[in-house]
mmCIF file with all atom_site columns, C-alpha atoms in Angstrom:
data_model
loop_
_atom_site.group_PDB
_atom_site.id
_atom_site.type_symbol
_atom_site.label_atom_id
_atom_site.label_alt_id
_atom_site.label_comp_id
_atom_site.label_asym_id
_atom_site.label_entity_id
_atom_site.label_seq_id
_atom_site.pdbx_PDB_ins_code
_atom_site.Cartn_x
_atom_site.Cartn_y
_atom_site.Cartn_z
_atom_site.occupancy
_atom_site.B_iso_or_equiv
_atom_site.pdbx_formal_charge
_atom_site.auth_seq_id
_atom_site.auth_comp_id
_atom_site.auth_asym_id
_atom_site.auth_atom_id
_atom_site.pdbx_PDB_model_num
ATOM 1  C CA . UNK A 1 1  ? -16.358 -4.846  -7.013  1.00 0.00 ? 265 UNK A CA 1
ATOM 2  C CA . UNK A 1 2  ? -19.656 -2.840  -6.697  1.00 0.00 ? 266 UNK A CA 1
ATOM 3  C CA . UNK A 1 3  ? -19.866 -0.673  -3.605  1.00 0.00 ? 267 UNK A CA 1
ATOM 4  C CA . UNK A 1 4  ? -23.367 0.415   -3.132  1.00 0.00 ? 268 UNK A CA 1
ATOM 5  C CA . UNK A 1 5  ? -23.134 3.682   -1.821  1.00 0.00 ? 269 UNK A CA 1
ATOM 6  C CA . UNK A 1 6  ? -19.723 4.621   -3.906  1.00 0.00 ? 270 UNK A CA 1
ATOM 7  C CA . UNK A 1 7  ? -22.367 3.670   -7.103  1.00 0.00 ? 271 UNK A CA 1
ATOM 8  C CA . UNK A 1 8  ? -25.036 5.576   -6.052  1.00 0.00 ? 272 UNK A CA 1
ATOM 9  C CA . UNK A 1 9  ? -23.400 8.753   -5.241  1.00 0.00 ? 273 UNK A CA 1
ATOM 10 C CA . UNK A 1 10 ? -21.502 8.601   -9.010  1.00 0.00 ? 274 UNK A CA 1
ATOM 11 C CA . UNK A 1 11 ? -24.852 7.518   -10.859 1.00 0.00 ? 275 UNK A CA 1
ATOM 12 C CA . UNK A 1 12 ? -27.150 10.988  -8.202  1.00 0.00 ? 276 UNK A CA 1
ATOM 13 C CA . UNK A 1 13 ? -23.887 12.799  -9.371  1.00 0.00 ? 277 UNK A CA 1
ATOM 14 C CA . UNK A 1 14 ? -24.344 12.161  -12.912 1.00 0.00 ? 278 UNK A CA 1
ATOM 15 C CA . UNK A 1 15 ? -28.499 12.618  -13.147 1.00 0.00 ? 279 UNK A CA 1
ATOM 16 C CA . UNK A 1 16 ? -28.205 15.922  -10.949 1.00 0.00 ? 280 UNK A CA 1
ATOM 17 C CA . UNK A 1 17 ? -25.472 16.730  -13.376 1.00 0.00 ? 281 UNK A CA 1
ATOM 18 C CA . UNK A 1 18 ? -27.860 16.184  -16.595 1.00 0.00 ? 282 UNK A CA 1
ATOM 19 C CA . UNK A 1 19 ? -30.810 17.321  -15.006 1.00 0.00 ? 283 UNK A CA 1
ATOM 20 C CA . UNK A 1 20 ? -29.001 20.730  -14.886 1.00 0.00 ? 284 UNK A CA 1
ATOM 21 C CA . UNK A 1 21 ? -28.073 20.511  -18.552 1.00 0.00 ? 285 UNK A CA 1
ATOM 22 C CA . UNK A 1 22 ? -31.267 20.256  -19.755 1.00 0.00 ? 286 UNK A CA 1
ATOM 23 C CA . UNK A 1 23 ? -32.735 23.298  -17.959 1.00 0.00 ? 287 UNK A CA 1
ATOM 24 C CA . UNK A 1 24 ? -34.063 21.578  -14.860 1.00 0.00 ? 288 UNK A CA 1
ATOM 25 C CA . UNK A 1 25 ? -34.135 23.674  -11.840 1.00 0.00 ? 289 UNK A CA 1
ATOM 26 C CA . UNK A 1 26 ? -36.235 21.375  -9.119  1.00 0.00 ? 290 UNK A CA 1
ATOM 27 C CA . UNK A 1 27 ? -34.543 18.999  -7.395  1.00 0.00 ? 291 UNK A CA 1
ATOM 28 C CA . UNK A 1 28 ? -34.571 15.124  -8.710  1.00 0.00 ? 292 UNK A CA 1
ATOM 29 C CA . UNK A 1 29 ? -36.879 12.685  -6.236  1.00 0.00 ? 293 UNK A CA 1
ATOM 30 C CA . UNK A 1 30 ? -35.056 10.026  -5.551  1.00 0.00 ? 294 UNK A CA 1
ATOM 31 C CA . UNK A 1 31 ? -36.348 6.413   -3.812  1.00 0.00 ? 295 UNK A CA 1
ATOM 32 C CA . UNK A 1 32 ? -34.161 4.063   -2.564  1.00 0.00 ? 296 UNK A CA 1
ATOM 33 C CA . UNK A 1 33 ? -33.470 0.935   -0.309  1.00 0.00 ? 297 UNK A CA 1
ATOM 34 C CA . UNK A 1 34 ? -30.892 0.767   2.526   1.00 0.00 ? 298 UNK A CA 1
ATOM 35 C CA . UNK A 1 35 ? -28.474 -2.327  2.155   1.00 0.00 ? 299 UNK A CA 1
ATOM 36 C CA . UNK A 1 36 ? -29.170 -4.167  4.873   1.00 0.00 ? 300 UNK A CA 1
ATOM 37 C CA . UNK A 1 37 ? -28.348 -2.625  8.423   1.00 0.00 ? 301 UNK A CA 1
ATOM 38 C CA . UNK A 1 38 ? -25.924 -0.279  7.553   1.00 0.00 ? 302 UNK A CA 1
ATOM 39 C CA . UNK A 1 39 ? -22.068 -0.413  7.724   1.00 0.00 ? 303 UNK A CA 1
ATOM 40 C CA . UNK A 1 40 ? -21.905 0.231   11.577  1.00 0.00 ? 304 UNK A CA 1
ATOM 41 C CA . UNK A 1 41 ? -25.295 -2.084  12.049  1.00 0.00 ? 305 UNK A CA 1
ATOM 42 C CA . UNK A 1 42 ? -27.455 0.961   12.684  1.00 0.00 ? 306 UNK A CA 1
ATOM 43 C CA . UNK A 1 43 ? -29.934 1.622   10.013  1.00 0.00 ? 307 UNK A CA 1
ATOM 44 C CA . UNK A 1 44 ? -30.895 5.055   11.057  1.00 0.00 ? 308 UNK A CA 1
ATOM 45 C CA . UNK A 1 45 ? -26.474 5.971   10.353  1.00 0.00 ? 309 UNK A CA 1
ATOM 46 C CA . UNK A 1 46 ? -27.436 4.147   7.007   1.00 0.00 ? 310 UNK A CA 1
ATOM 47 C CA . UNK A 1 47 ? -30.659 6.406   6.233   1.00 0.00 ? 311 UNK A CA 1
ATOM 48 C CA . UNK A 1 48 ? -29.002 9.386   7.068   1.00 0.00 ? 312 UNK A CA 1
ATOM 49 C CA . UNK A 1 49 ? -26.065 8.409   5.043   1.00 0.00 ? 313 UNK A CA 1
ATOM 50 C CA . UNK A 1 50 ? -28.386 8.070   1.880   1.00 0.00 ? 314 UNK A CA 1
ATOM 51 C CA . UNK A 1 51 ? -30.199 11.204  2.912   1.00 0.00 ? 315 UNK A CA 1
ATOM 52 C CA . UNK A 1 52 ? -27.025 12.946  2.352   1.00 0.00 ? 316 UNK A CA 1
ATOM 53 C CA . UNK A 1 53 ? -26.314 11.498  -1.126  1.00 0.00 ? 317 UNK A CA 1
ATOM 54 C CA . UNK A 1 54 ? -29.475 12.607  -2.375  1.00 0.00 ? 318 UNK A CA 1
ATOM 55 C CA . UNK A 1 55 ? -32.331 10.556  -1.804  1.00 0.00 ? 319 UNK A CA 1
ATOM 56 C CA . UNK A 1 56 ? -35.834 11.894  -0.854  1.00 0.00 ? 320 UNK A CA 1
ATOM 57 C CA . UNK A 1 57 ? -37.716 8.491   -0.381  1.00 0.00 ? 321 UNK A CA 1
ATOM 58 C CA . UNK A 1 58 ? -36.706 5.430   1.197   1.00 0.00 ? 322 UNK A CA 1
ATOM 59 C CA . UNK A 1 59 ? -38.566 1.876   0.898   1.00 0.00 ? 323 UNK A CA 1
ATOM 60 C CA . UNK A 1 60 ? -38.268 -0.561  3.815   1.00 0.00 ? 324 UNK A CA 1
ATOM 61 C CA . UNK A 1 61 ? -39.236 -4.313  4.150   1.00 0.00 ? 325 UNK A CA 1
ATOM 62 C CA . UNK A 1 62 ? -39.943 -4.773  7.930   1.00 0.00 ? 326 UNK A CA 1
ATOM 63 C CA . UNK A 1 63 ? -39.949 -8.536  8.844   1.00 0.00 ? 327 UNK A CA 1
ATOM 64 C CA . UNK A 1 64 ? -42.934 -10.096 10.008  1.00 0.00 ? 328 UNK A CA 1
ATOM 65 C CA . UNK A 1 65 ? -45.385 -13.161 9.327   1.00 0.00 ? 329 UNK A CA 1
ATOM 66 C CA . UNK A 1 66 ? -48.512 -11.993 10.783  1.00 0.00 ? 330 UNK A CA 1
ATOM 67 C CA . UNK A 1 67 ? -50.617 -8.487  10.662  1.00 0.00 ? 331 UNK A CA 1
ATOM 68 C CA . UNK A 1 68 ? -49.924 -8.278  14.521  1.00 0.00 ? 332 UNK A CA 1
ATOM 69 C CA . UNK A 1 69 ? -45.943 -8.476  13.757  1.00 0.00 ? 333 UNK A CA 1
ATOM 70 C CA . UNK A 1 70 ? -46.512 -6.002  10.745  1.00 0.00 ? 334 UNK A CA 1
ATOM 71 C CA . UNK A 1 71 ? -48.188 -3.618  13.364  1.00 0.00 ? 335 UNK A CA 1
ATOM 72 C CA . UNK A 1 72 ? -45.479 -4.094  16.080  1.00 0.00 ? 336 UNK A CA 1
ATOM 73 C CA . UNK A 1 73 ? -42.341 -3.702  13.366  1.00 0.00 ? 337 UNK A CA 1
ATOM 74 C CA . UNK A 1 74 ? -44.515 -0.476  11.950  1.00 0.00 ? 338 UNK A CA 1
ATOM 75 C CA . UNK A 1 75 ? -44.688 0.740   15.783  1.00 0.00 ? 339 UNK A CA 1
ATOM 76 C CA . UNK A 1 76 ? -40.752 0.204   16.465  1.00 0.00 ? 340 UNK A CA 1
ATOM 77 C CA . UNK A 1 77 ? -39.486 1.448   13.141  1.00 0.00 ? 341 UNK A CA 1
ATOM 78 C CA . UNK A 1 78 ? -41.425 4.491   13.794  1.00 0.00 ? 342 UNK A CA 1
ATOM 79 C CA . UNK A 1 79 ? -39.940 4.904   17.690  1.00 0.00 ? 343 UNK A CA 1
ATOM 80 C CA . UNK A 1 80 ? -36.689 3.932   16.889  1.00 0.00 ? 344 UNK A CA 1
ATOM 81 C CA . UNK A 1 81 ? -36.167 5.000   13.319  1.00 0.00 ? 345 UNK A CA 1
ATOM 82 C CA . UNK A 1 82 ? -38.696 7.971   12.371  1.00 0.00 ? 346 UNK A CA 1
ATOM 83 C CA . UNK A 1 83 ? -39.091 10.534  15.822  1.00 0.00 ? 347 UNK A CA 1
ATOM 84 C CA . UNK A 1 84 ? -34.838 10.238  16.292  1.00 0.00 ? 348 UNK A CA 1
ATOM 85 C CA . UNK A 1 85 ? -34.701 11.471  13.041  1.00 0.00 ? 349 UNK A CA 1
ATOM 86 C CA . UNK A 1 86 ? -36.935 13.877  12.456  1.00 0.00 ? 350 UNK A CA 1
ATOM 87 C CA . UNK A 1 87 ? -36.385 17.537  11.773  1.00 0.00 ? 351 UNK A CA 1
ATOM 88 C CA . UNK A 1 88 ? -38.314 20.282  13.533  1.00 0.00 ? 352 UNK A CA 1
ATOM 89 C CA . UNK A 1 89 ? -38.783 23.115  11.333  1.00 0.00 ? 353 UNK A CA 1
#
């Protein structure tokens, strides 16, 4: 059976692995998508998660059907995703 996560951190293992054999020294950039809310249901546990394994991006779909309910997802996602998360250097 294909476990996301399990996948992704053998496939990061293996192109940080080549990278290294053929002379790269900078870090790979990696973009991904969560799968769906997380294991636990909390999305910002799943971002941090993928964080961990390697990934430097991260693409979201936030549900709406009008511009208004774009804005207001954009807002919340930011509140309740973005500031908990974010590092102060």
């Amino acid at each position: 059976p294909f476990e996301p996560l399990d996948d992704l951190s053998a496939l990061l293992d293996y192109a940080n692995d080549h990278a290294a054999s053929v002379g790269r020294r900078a870090p790979l950039d990696v973009i991904g998508m969560p799968f769906g809310t997380g294991g636990n249901g909390n999305l910002g546990d799943q971002i941090k998660e993928l964080e961990s394994l390697g990934l430097t991006w991260l693409a979201v779909g936030l549900p709406n059907e009008t511009r208004l309910q774009l804005i207001d997802a954009i807002g919340r996602f930011g509140h309740d995703i973005i500031r908990p998360g974010r590092s102060v250097a």
